[in-house]
Amino acid sequence: MSFEDGLIDLRSDTVTRPTPAMRAAMASAEVGDDVFDDDPTVHRLQERAAALTGHAAALFVA
């Protein structure tokens, strides 16, 4: 299977090559360091998870 078949292989980050749109999204992405608790995307994910589950807080653990 290949990208030309209409499938994206997610086994490894080296198997599927990013498209120009994917590269643009990565280049413009808001970033931070979750170890130092300053990643805004992790904060939003945790807030959404807490809201969805009805809890006061949630914790993202990779």
XYZ file of N, CA and C in Angstrom:
186
model
N 0.838 -1.181 0.000
C 0.000 0.000 0.000
C 0.881 1.240 0.000
N 0.397 2.258 -0.626
C 1.139 3.513 -0.655
C 0.166 4.672 -0.586
N 0.717 5.868 -0.436
C -0.120 7.070 -0.392
C -0.928 7.198 -1.672
N -0.335 6.755 -2.783
C -1.041 6.829 -4.064
C -2.303 5.962 -4.068
N -2.338 4.950 -3.212
C -3.518 4.091 -3.104
C -4.631 4.760 -2.313
N -4.378 5.975 -1.795
C -5.375 6.675 -1.010
C -5.312 6.336 0.465
N -4.270 5.639 0.891
C -4.126 5.256 2.283
C -2.912 5.953 2.884
N -2.988 6.236 4.152
C -1.857 6.820 4.862
C -1.380 5.795 5.870
N -0.126 5.440 5.775
C 0.475 4.428 6.644
C 1.062 5.121 7.861
N 0.531 4.866 9.045
C 0.955 5.542 10.263
C 1.881 4.696 11.136
N 2.483 3.650 10.550
C 3.385 2.813 11.346
C 4.596 3.585 11.840
N 5.038 4.541 11.058
C 6.242 5.282 11.413
C 6.179 6.667 10.794
N 6.834 7.622 11.435
C 6.845 8.970 10.876
C 7.710 9.058 9.628
N 8.449 7.991 9.306
C 9.264 8.002 8.094
C 8.586 7.315 6.924
N 7.448 6.658 7.151
C 6.754 5.957 6.077
C 5.894 6.915 5.260
N 5.100 7.737 5.923
C 4.231 8.691 5.243
C 4.929 10.039 5.193
N 5.118 10.554 4.002
C 5.768 11.855 3.844
C 4.724 12.955 3.955
N 5.019 14.049 4.662
C 4.036 15.123 4.806
C 3.795 15.856 3.494
N 2.556 16.228 3.288
C 2.183 17.013 2.116
C 2.547 18.476 2.389
N 2.530 19.324 1.361
C 2.783 20.747 1.606
C 1.821 21.343 2.641
N 0.565 20.936 2.618
C -0.403 21.445 3.600
C -0.040 20.986 5.009
N 0.421 19.758 5.142
C 0.827 19.250 6.453
C 2.049 20.015 6.956
N 2.992 20.293 6.078
C 4.184 21.055 6.463
C 3.806 22.470 6.908
N 2.866 23.080 6.186
C 2.418 24.429 6.548
C 1.752 24.420 7.922
N 0.946 23.392 8.195
C 0.285 23.287 9.498
C 1.314 23.117 10.610
N 2.340 22.303 10.369
C 3.384 22.108 11.378
C 4.163 23.391 11.615
N 4.465 24.112 10.533
C 5.251 25.340 10.652
C 4.505 26.434 11.404
N 3.187 26.443 11.288
C 2.413 27.498 11.936
C 1.784 27.059 13.259
N 2.077 25.852 13.689
C 1.476 25.317 14.911
C 1.956 26.070 16.149
N 1.036 26.266 17.069
C 1.346 26.862 18.363
C 2.052 25.788 19.199
N 3.196 26.105 19.752
C 3.955 25.093 20.496
C 4.345 25.600 21.881
N 4.683 24.675 22.718
C 5.162 24.957 24.063
C 5.749 23.682 24.632
N 6.236 23.730 25.828
C 6.855 22.573 26.462
C 5.942 22.069 27.568
N 5.361 20.883 27.370
C 4.432 20.361 28.372
C 5.141 19.973 29.660
N 6.445 19.705 29.614
C 7.191 19.383 30.830
C 7.214 20.587 31.769
N 7.319 21.780 31.176
C 7.316 23.004 31.969
C 5.919 23.606 32.077
N 4.911 22.833 31.685
C 3.505 23.223 31.785
C 3.186 24.505 31.021
N 3.800 24.662 29.840
C 3.483 25.849 29.049
C 3.099 25.524 27.613
N 2.525 24.331 27.376
C 2.047 23.975 26.042
C 0.553 24.256 25.971
N 0.163 25.283 25.225
C -1.254 25.656 25.174
C -2.146 24.571 24.571
N -1.609 23.766 23.662
C -2.444 22.716 23.075
C -2.723 21.616 24.088
N -1.746 21.297 24.937
C -1.962 20.300 25.988
C -2.972 20.839 26.995
N -2.866 22.114 27.330
C -3.842 22.724 28.254
C -5.256 22.615 27.697
N -5.429 22.923 26.407
C -6.768 22.838 25.795
C -7.267 21.402 25.765
N -6.380 20.451 25.471
C -6.761 19.039 25.459
C -7.218 18.592 26.847
N -6.473 18.974 27.877
C -6.836 18.597 29.240
C -8.159 19.232 29.656
N -8.361 20.497 29.302
C -9.620 21.172 29.637
C -10.792 20.508 28.924
N -10.600 20.132 27.670
C -11.677 19.464 26.916
C -11.981 18.088 27.501
N -10.934 17.335 27.847
C -11.136 16.009 28.440
C -11.876 16.119 29.767
N -11.522 17.106 30.572
C -12.208 17.299 31.853
C -13.672 17.634 31.631
N -13.938 18.516 30.676
C -15.329 18.891 30.390
C -16.129 17.701 29.868
N -15.541 16.920 28.981
C -16.241 15.770 28.410
C -16.563 14.699 29.448
N -15.685 14.561 30.436
C -15.881 13.515 31.443
C -16.549 14.028 32.715
N -16.805 15.346 32.773
C -17.486 15.900 33.935
C -16.600 16.046 35.153
N -15.298 16.118 34.938
C -14.363 16.268 36.057
C -13.821 17.689 36.109
N -13.269 18.062 37.245
C -12.716 19.408 37.415
C -11.422 19.593 36.637
N -10.695 18.491 36.426
C -9.422 18.578 35.731
C -9.114 17.245 35.067
N -8.185 17.287 34.125
C -7.724 16.078 33.466
C -6.223 16.202 33.266
N -5.561 15.077 33.048
C -4.130 15.075 32.862
C -3.786 14.267 31.612
N -3.036 14.883 30.691
C -2.564 14.178 29.500
C -1.252 13.501 29.835
N -1.180 12.199 29.589
C 0.037 11.428 29.816
C 0.344 10.675 28.535
N 1.495 10.958 27.974
C 1.881 10.285 26.711
C 2.288 8.853 26.975
